[in-house]
mmCIF file of C-alpha atoms in Angstrom:
data_model
loop_
_atom_site.group_PDB
_atom_site.id
_atom_site.type_symbol
_atom_site.label_atom_id
_atom_site.label_comp_id
_atom_site.label_asym_id
_atom_site.label_seq_id
_atom_site.Cartn_x
_atom_site.Cartn_y
_atom_site.Cartn_z
ATOM 1 C CA MET A 1 100.908 86.316 -33.066
ATOM 2 C CA PRO A 2 101.469 82.699 -34.157
ATOM 3 C CA GLU A 3 100.519 80.324 -31.353
ATOM 4 C CA LEU A 4 100.812 76.554 -30.999
ATOM 5 C CA PRO A 5 98.715 75.550 -34.060
ATOM 6 C CA GLU A 6 100.525 77.994 -36.348
ATOM 7 C CA THR A 7 104.031 77.058 -35.223
ATOM 8 C CA GLU A 8 103.104 73.348 -35.305
ATOM 9 C CA THR A 9 101.937 73.802 -38.898
ATOM 10 C CA MET A 10 105.157 75.567 -39.885
ATOM 11 C CA ALA A 11 107.287 72.922 -38.168
ATOM 12 C CA ARG A 12 105.500 70.024 -39.871
ATOM 13 C CA GLN A 13 105.715 71.636 -43.285
ATOM 14 C CA LEU A 14 109.364 72.528 -42.780
ATOM 15 C CA ASP A 15 110.201 68.993 -41.671
ATOM 16 C CA ALA A 16 108.568 67.520 -44.768
ATOM 17 C CA ALA A 17 110.254 70.015 -47.064
ATOM 18 C CA VAL A 18 113.882 70.237 -45.915
ATOM 19 C CA SER A 19 114.779 67.144 -43.863
ATOM 20 C CA GLY A 20 117.841 65.503 -45.416
ATOM 21 C CA ARG A 21 118.833 68.594 -47.358
ATOM 22 C CA THR A 22 122.302 70.116 -47.001
ATOM 23 C CA ILE A 23 122.924 73.837 -46.608
ATOM 24 C CA GLN A 24 125.188 75.209 -49.323
ATOM 25 C CA ARG A 25 125.084 78.942 -48.675
ATOM 26 C CA VAL A 26 123.592 81.459 -46.246
ATOM 27 C CA THR A 27 122.952 85.168 -46.730
ATOM 28 C CA VAL A 28 121.907 87.581 -43.981
ATOM 29 C CA ARG A 29 120.227 90.846 -44.943
ATOM 30 C CA LYS A 30 119.093 91.936 -41.473
ATOM 31 C CA SER A 31 121.422 90.692 -38.764
ATOM 32 C CA ASP A 32 119.264 92.085 -35.952
ATOM 33 C CA VAL A 33 116.960 89.041 -36.170
ATOM 34 C CA ILE A 34 119.796 86.653 -35.253
ATOM 35 C CA ARG A 35 120.303 85.648 -31.625
ATOM 36 C CA GLU A 36 122.956 83.780 -29.598
ATOM 37 C CA VAL A 37 125.661 84.089 -32.292
ATOM 38 C CA SER A 38 126.897 86.735 -34.720
ATOM 39 C CA ALA A 39 125.728 86.815 -38.324
ATOM 40 C CA ALA A 40 129.201 85.669 -39.438
ATOM 41 C CA THR A 41 129.148 82.711 -37.036
ATOM 42 C CA PHE A 42 125.596 81.870 -38.070
ATOM 43 C CA ARG A 43 126.660 81.642 -41.707
ATOM 44 C CA LYS A 44 129.838 79.710 -40.941
ATOM 45 C CA LYS A 45 128.167 77.104 -38.725
ATOM 46 C CA LEU A 46 125.286 76.454 -41.118
ATOM 47 C CA VAL A 47 127.200 75.928 -44.366
ATOM 48 C CA GLY A 48 127.661 72.192 -44.916
ATOM 49 C CA ALA A 49 125.193 71.210 -42.190
ATOM 50 C CA ARG A 50 122.274 68.925 -43.008
ATOM 51 C CA PHE A 51 118.705 69.333 -41.751
ATOM 52 C CA LEU A 52 117.775 66.258 -39.696
ATOM 53 C CA ARG A 53 114.373 67.164 -38.298
ATOM 54 C CA SER A 54 112.124 70.162 -37.703
ATOM 55 C CA TRP A 55 109.667 70.233 -34.824
ATOM 56 C CA ARG A 56 107.897 72.526 -32.391
ATOM 57 C CA ARG A 57 108.418 73.385 -28.732
ATOM 58 C CA ALA A 58 106.068 75.996 -27.244
ATOM 59 C CA LYS A 59 105.842 78.741 -29.903
ATOM 60 C CA LEU A 60 109.246 77.901 -31.385
ATOM 61 C CA VAL A 61 110.004 76.173 -34.691
ATOM 62 C CA ILE A 62 113.132 74.101 -34.087
ATOM 63 C CA SER A 63 115.412 72.520 -36.684
ATOM 64 C CA ASP A 64 117.971 69.896 -35.642
ATOM 65 C CA LEU A 65 121.176 70.000 -37.687
ATOM 66 C CA SER A 66 123.739 67.270 -38.374
ATOM 67 C CA THR A 67 126.350 69.352 -36.520
ATOM 68 C CA GLY A 68 124.453 69.009 -33.233
ATOM 69 C CA ASP A 69 123.333 72.636 -33.308
ATOM 70 C CA ARG A 70 119.712 73.706 -33.446
ATOM 71 C CA ILE A 71 118.019 76.597 -35.228
ATOM 72 C CA LEU A 72 115.212 78.138 -33.158
ATOM 73 C CA MET A 73 112.783 80.402 -34.970
ATOM 74 C CA GLN A 74 110.462 82.456 -32.784
ATOM 75 C CA PRO A 75 107.935 84.154 -35.082
ATOM 76 C CA ARG A 76 106.396 86.553 -32.561
ATOM 77 C CA PHE A 77 103.993 88.702 -34.617
ATOM 78 C CA THR A 78 104.899 88.372 -38.313
ATOM 79 C CA GLY A 79 107.856 86.004 -38.637
ATOM 80 C CA ALA A 80 107.700 82.846 -40.764
ATOM 81 C CA TRP A 81 109.843 80.435 -42.737
ATOM 82 C CA THR A 82 109.048 80.626 -46.449
ATOM 83 C CA ILE A 83 110.258 78.028 -48.944
ATOM 84 C CA ASP A 84 111.197 79.336 -52.392
ATOM 85 C CA ASN A 85 111.287 76.698 -55.109
ATOM 86 C CA GLY A 86 111.980 79.260 -57.820
ATOM 87 C CA LYS A 87 108.299 79.753 -58.625
ATOM 88 C CA LEU A 88 107.364 81.907 -55.643
ATOM 89 C CA ASP A 89 106.017 85.395 -56.278
ATOM 90 C CA PRO A 90 108.935 87.787 -55.533
ATOM 91 C CA ALA A 91 106.538 89.900 -53.474
ATOM 92 C CA ALA A 92 106.376 87.053 -50.938
ATOM 93 C CA LEU A 93 110.080 87.597 -50.238
ATOM 94 C CA LYS A 94 109.907 91.372 -49.822
ATOM 95 C CA TYR A 95 110.584 91.080 -46.098
ATOM 96 C CA SER A 96 113.182 88.291 -46.251
ATOM 97 C CA THR A 97 115.807 88.922 -43.572
ATOM 98 C CA LEU A 98 117.978 85.873 -44.232
ATOM 99 C CA ALA A 99 118.111 83.030 -46.741
ATOM 100 C CA ILE A 100 119.407 79.465 -46.426
ATOM 101 C CA PHE A 101 120.215 77.962 -49.836
ATOM 102 C CA LEU A 102 119.829 74.181 -50.122
ATOM 103 C CA ASP A 103 121.575 71.550 -52.240
ATOM 104 C CA ASP A 104 118.463 70.955 -54.356
ATOM 105 C CA GLY A 105 118.279 74.541 -55.622
ATOM 106 C CA ARG A 106 115.584 75.753 -53.243
ATOM 107 C CA ALA A 107 115.978 78.449 -50.608
ATOM 108 C CA LEU A 108 114.547 78.803 -47.128
ATOM 109 C CA HIS A 109 113.808 82.425 -46.210
ATOM 110 C CA TYR A 110 113.031 83.897 -42.827
ATOM 111 C CA CYS A 111 110.519 86.639 -43.637
ATOM 112 C CA ASP A 112 109.339 89.112 -41.012
ATOM 113 C CA THR A 113 107.399 92.270 -41.844
ATOM 114 C CA ARG A 114 107.774 93.894 -38.423
ATOM 115 C CA ARG A 115 111.127 92.226 -37.649
ATOM 116 C CA LEU A 116 110.197 91.386 -34.071
ATOM 117 C CA GLY A 117 110.763 87.667 -34.421
ATOM 118 C CA THR A 118 114.143 85.998 -34.020
ATOM 119 C CA VAL A 119 116.298 83.193 -35.389
ATOM 120 C CA ALA A 120 118.763 81.693 -32.901
ATOM 121 C CA LEU A 121 121.491 79.086 -33.217
ATOM 122 C CA MET A 122 122.184 77.000 -30.115
ATOM 123 C CA ASN A 123 124.118 73.911 -29.134
ATOM 124 C CA GLN A 124 122.388 71.154 -27.161
ATOM 125 C CA GLU A 125 123.467 72.435 -23.749
ATOM 126 C CA ARG A 126 122.281 75.974 -24.428
ATOM 127 C CA PHE A 127 119.013 74.642 -25.872
ATOM 128 C CA GLU A 128 118.243 72.661 -22.733
ATOM 129 C CA GLU A 129 118.968 75.699 -20.590
ATOM 130 C CA TYR A 130 116.844 77.972 -22.786
ATOM 131 C CA THR A 131 113.791 75.713 -22.918
ATOM 132 C CA GLY A 132 114.082 74.418 -19.355
ATOM 133 C CA ALA A 133 111.925 77.188 -17.921
ATOM 134 C CA LEU A 134 109.039 76.550 -20.317
ATOM 135 C CA GLY A 135 105.809 74.968 -19.139
ATOM 136 C CA ILE A 136 104.064 71.760 -20.132
ATOM 137 C CA GLU A 137 102.926 71.056 -23.691
ATOM 138 C CA PRO A 138 99.100 71.021 -23.780
ATOM 139 C CA LEU A 139 99.009 68.197 -26.341
ATOM 140 C CA ASP A 140 101.317 65.916 -24.369
ATOM 141 C CA ARG A 141 99.891 62.989 -22.392
ATOM 142 C CA ALA A 142 101.258 64.526 -19.198
ATOM 143 C CA PHE A 143 98.889 67.461 -19.636
ATOM 144 C CA THR A 144 95.898 66.026 -17.813
ATOM 145 C CA ALA A 145 92.924 67.680 -16.138
ATOM 146 C CA SER A 146 94.608 66.865 -12.867
ATOM 147 C CA HIS A 147 97.765 68.690 -13.923
ATOM 148 C CA LEU A 148 95.735 71.699 -15.027
ATOM 149 C CA SER A 149 93.921 71.698 -11.707
ATOM 150 C CA GLY A 150 97.286 71.859 -9.938
ATOM 151 C CA VAL A 151 98.322 74.817 -12.097
ATOM 152 C CA PHE A 152 95.140 76.689 -11.231
ATOM 153 C CA ARG A 153 95.307 75.904 -7.520
ATOM 154 C CA SER A 154 98.728 77.544 -7.307
ATOM 155 C CA THR A 155 97.615 80.959 -8.582
ATOM 156 C CA HIS A 156 95.017 83.652 -8.108
ATOM 157 C CA GLN A 157 95.464 84.969 -11.632
ATOM 158 C CA ALA A 158 92.496 85.345 -13.948
ATOM 159 C CA VAL A 159 91.981 81.974 -15.611
ATOM 160 C CA LYS A 160 92.699 83.430 -19.066
ATOM 161 C CA ARG A 161 96.010 84.854 -17.881
ATOM 162 C CA ALA A 162 96.932 81.519 -16.226
ATOM 163 C CA LEU A 163 96.209 79.638 -19.461
ATOM 164 C CA MET A 164 98.550 81.958 -21.340
ATOM 165 C CA ASP A 165 101.419 81.837 -18.830
ATOM 166 C CA GLN A 166 104.180 80.144 -20.842
ATOM 167 C CA LYS A 167 105.976 79.072 -17.670
ATOM 168 C CA LYS A 168 102.916 76.987 -16.789
ATOM 169 C CA ILE A 169 101.436 75.895 -20.133
ATOM 170 C CA VAL A 170 103.099 76.633 -23.459
ATOM 171 C CA GLY A 171 101.657 77.544 -26.824
ATOM 172 C CA VAL A 172 98.257 78.875 -25.769
ATOM 173 C CA GLY A 173 98.013 82.533 -26.727
ATOM 174 C CA ASN A 174 95.196 85.020 -26.955
ATOM 175 C CA ILE A 175 93.255 83.446 -29.820
ATOM 176 C CA TYR A 176 92.997 79.945 -28.381
ATOM 177 C CA ALA A 177 92.544 81.054 -24.771
ATOM 178 C CA ASN A 178 89.472 83.006 -25.902
ATOM 179 C CA GLU A 179 88.194 80.029 -27.867
ATOM 180 C CA ALA A 180 88.751 77.422 -25.152
ATOM 181 C CA LEU A 181 87.124 79.550 -22.444
ATOM 182 C CA TRP A 182 84.099 80.210 -24.667
ATOM 183 C CA ALA A 183 83.797 76.480 -25.406
ATOM 184 C CA ALA A 184 83.992 75.682 -21.667
ATOM 185 C CA ARG A 185 81.492 78.455 -20.760
ATOM 186 C CA ILE A 186 83.950 79.996 -18.282
ATOM 187 C CA ASP A 187 84.361 83.706 -17.579
ATOM 188 C CA PRO A 188 87.958 84.602 -18.579
ATOM 189 C CA SER A 189 88.249 86.940 -15.572
ATOM 190 C CA ARG A 190 87.502 84.208 -12.988
ATOM 191 C CA ASP A 191 90.168 83.592 -10.363
ATOM 192 C CA ALA A 192 91.727 80.361 -11.671
ATOM 193 C CA SER A 193 91.832 78.837 -8.190
ATOM 194 C CA THR A 194 88.025 79.038 -7.879
ATOM 195 C CA LEU A 195 87.266 76.654 -10.760
ATOM 196 C CA SER A 196 85.555 73.444 -9.710
ATOM 197 C CA GLU A 197 86.843 70.015 -10.680
ATOM 198 C CA SER A 198 84.156 69.668 -13.339
ATOM 199 C CA GLU A 199 84.972 73.101 -14.774
ATOM 200 C CA VAL A 200 88.670 72.266 -14.954
ATOM 201 C CA LYS A 201 87.903 68.993 -16.748
ATOM 202 C CA LEU A 202 85.731 70.805 -19.270
ATOM 203 C CA LEU A 203 88.324 73.515 -19.852
ATOM 204 C CA HIS A 204 91.076 70.921 -20.243
ATOM 205 C CA ARG A 205 89.040 69.122 -22.879
ATOM 206 C CA SER A 206 88.238 72.419 -24.611
ATOM 207 C CA VAL A 207 91.896 73.503 -24.767
ATOM 208 C CA VAL A 208 92.991 70.198 -26.300
ATOM 209 C CA THR A 209 90.075 70.059 -28.752
ATOM 210 C CA VAL A 210 90.488 73.645 -29.941
ATOM 211 C CA LEU A 211 94.230 73.235 -30.489
ATOM 212 C CA ARG A 212 93.842 69.969 -32.380
ATOM 213 C CA GLU A 213 91.100 71.383 -34.591
ATOM 214 C CA ALA A 214 93.185 74.484 -35.332
ATOM 215 C CA ILE A 215 96.168 72.329 -36.310
ATOM 216 C CA LYS A 216 93.960 70.404 -38.749
ATOM 217 C CA MET A 217 93.031 73.740 -40.349
ATOM 218 C CA ARG A 218 96.701 74.844 -40.466
ATOM 219 C CA GLY A 219 96.168 77.588 -37.905
ATOM 220 C CA THR A 220 94.360 80.915 -37.890
ATOM 221 C CA SER A 221 95.149 83.730 -40.325
ATOM 222 C CA PHE A 222 93.390 86.602 -38.638
ATOM 223 C CA ARG A 223 95.906 89.164 -39.859
ATOM 224 C CA ASP A 224 99.478 88.337 -40.874
ATOM 225 C CA TYR A 225 100.098 84.624 -40.381
ATOM 226 C CA ARG A 226 101.012 82.509 -43.416
ATOM 227 C CA ASP A 227 102.385 78.972 -43.525
ATOM 228 C CA THR A 228 105.656 77.993 -45.245
ATOM 229 C CA SER A 229 103.912 78.000 -48.626
ATOM 230 C CA GLY A 230 102.511 81.477 -48.086
ATOM 231 C CA GLU A 231 98.983 80.148 -47.546
ATOM 232 C CA LYS A 232 96.503 81.347 -44.919
ATOM 233 C CA GLY A 233 95.311 79.151 -42.077
ATOM 234 C CA GLY A 234 91.674 78.046 -42.275
ATOM 235 C CA PHE A 235 90.620 78.079 -38.616
ATOM 236 C CA VAL A 236 89.560 81.725 -38.848
ATOM 237 C CA ASP A 237 86.230 80.513 -40.254
ATOM 238 C CA ARG A 238 85.619 78.456 -37.094
ATOM 239 C CA LEU A 239 86.304 81.130 -34.482
ATOM 240 C CA ASN A 240 83.492 81.411 -31.959
ATOM 241 C CA ALA A 241 84.882 84.182 -29.740
ATOM 242 C CA TYR A 242 88.113 85.820 -30.863
ATOM 243 C CA GLY A 243 87.494 88.733 -33.228
ATOM 244 C CA ARG A 244 83.705 88.533 -32.796
ATOM 245 C CA GLU A 245 83.101 91.517 -30.503
ATOM 246 C CA GLY A 246 79.633 92.952 -31.178
ATOM 247 C CA LEU A 247 78.504 89.893 -33.144
ATOM 248 C CA PRO A 248 75.917 87.334 -31.961
ATOM 249 C CA CYS A 249 77.188 84.508 -29.770
ATOM 250 C CA PRO A 250 77.162 81.353 -31.934
ATOM 251 C CA ARG A 251 75.634 79.459 -28.994
ATOM 252 C CA CYS A 252 72.914 81.723 -27.563
ATOM 253 C CA GLY A 253 72.670 84.718 -29.886
ATOM 254 C CA SER A 254 73.587 87.362 -27.294
ATOM 255 C CA LYS A 255 75.940 90.133 -28.370
ATOM 256 C CA MET A 256 79.586 89.241 -27.737
ATOM 257 C CA VAL A 257 81.460 91.672 -25.500
ATOM 258 C CA GLY A 258 85.087 92.769 -25.875
ATOM 259 C CA THR A 259 87.420 94.031 -23.162
ATOM 260 C CA HIS A 260 91.126 94.708 -22.596
ATOM 261 C CA GLU A 261 90.846 94.801 -18.810
ATOM 262 C CA ILE A 262 91.750 91.197 -17.986
ATOM 263 C CA ASP A 263 95.310 91.102 -19.320
ATOM 264 C CA GLY A 264 95.664 94.095 -21.617
ATOM 265 C CA ARG A 265 94.771 92.005 -24.663
ATOM 266 C CA GLN A 266 91.539 91.654 -26.545
ATOM 267 C CA THR A 267 89.235 89.306 -24.665
ATOM 268 C CA VAL A 268 85.884 88.475 -26.270
ATOM 269 C CA LEU A 269 83.186 86.603 -24.362
ATOM 270 C CA CYS A 270 79.472 86.003 -24.054
ATOM 271 C CA VAL A 271 78.314 87.365 -20.708
ATOM 272 C CA ARG A 272 75.244 85.127 -20.837
ATOM 273 C CA CYS A 273 77.053 81.838 -21.584
ATOM 274 C CA GLN A 274 80.304 82.467 -19.730
ATOM 275 C CA HIS A 275 79.632 83.096 -16.042
#
């Protein structure tokens, strides 16, 4: 599932590609991906609107329109915006569910193999209500070690689960929780409230570093993720924990262990380094 680095990559690419462009036409092939409004209203409200800015909040790719409305794309497992400049391989658009045609001849497609992602249209008031329950952004200045310590003190969840709680901290999913905990040498199953001040500081630094490095590499394409150009993310070659069950730990050489017992998802750790 695309996490913060992947959605940040898509948002940056989308902003560079479509800001200032006007929407001339919209087609909807699969209306079940649309949220908040009907397919007919979605088409009607978009035609004539101009893209002002595209950005990320949590795991959402958000596009501000000249009408005051916002498009929110939530990719979930396989969703992505794909930009067709007329030279794109038609196979890349096999799973296009809707298309937004621009005034420069290009088209913006929402492609989703499993069709579990969504595209919503919201006004400002509804947007504020929708995003109001989301947690802090881990790359914002307000996300300090002290803030993270407060998050952990308020829960007895496993530290990995607490890191992934989107009401506390947004954007950190399974891949980057595994990576940050490995980097900080912390057992993912530890009760979050038991971490010492020094451990919290190290984990805070690890979360920020891992996310920034993954953004530089345009995210992680472990399975389905592609950016707006259809390219894979390069961080997969730098993974130290996620997907490495049974392989040697890059730090100490011990065999990496995998489990689903912490939160029902694949957790990979080094039992020698992370204790």
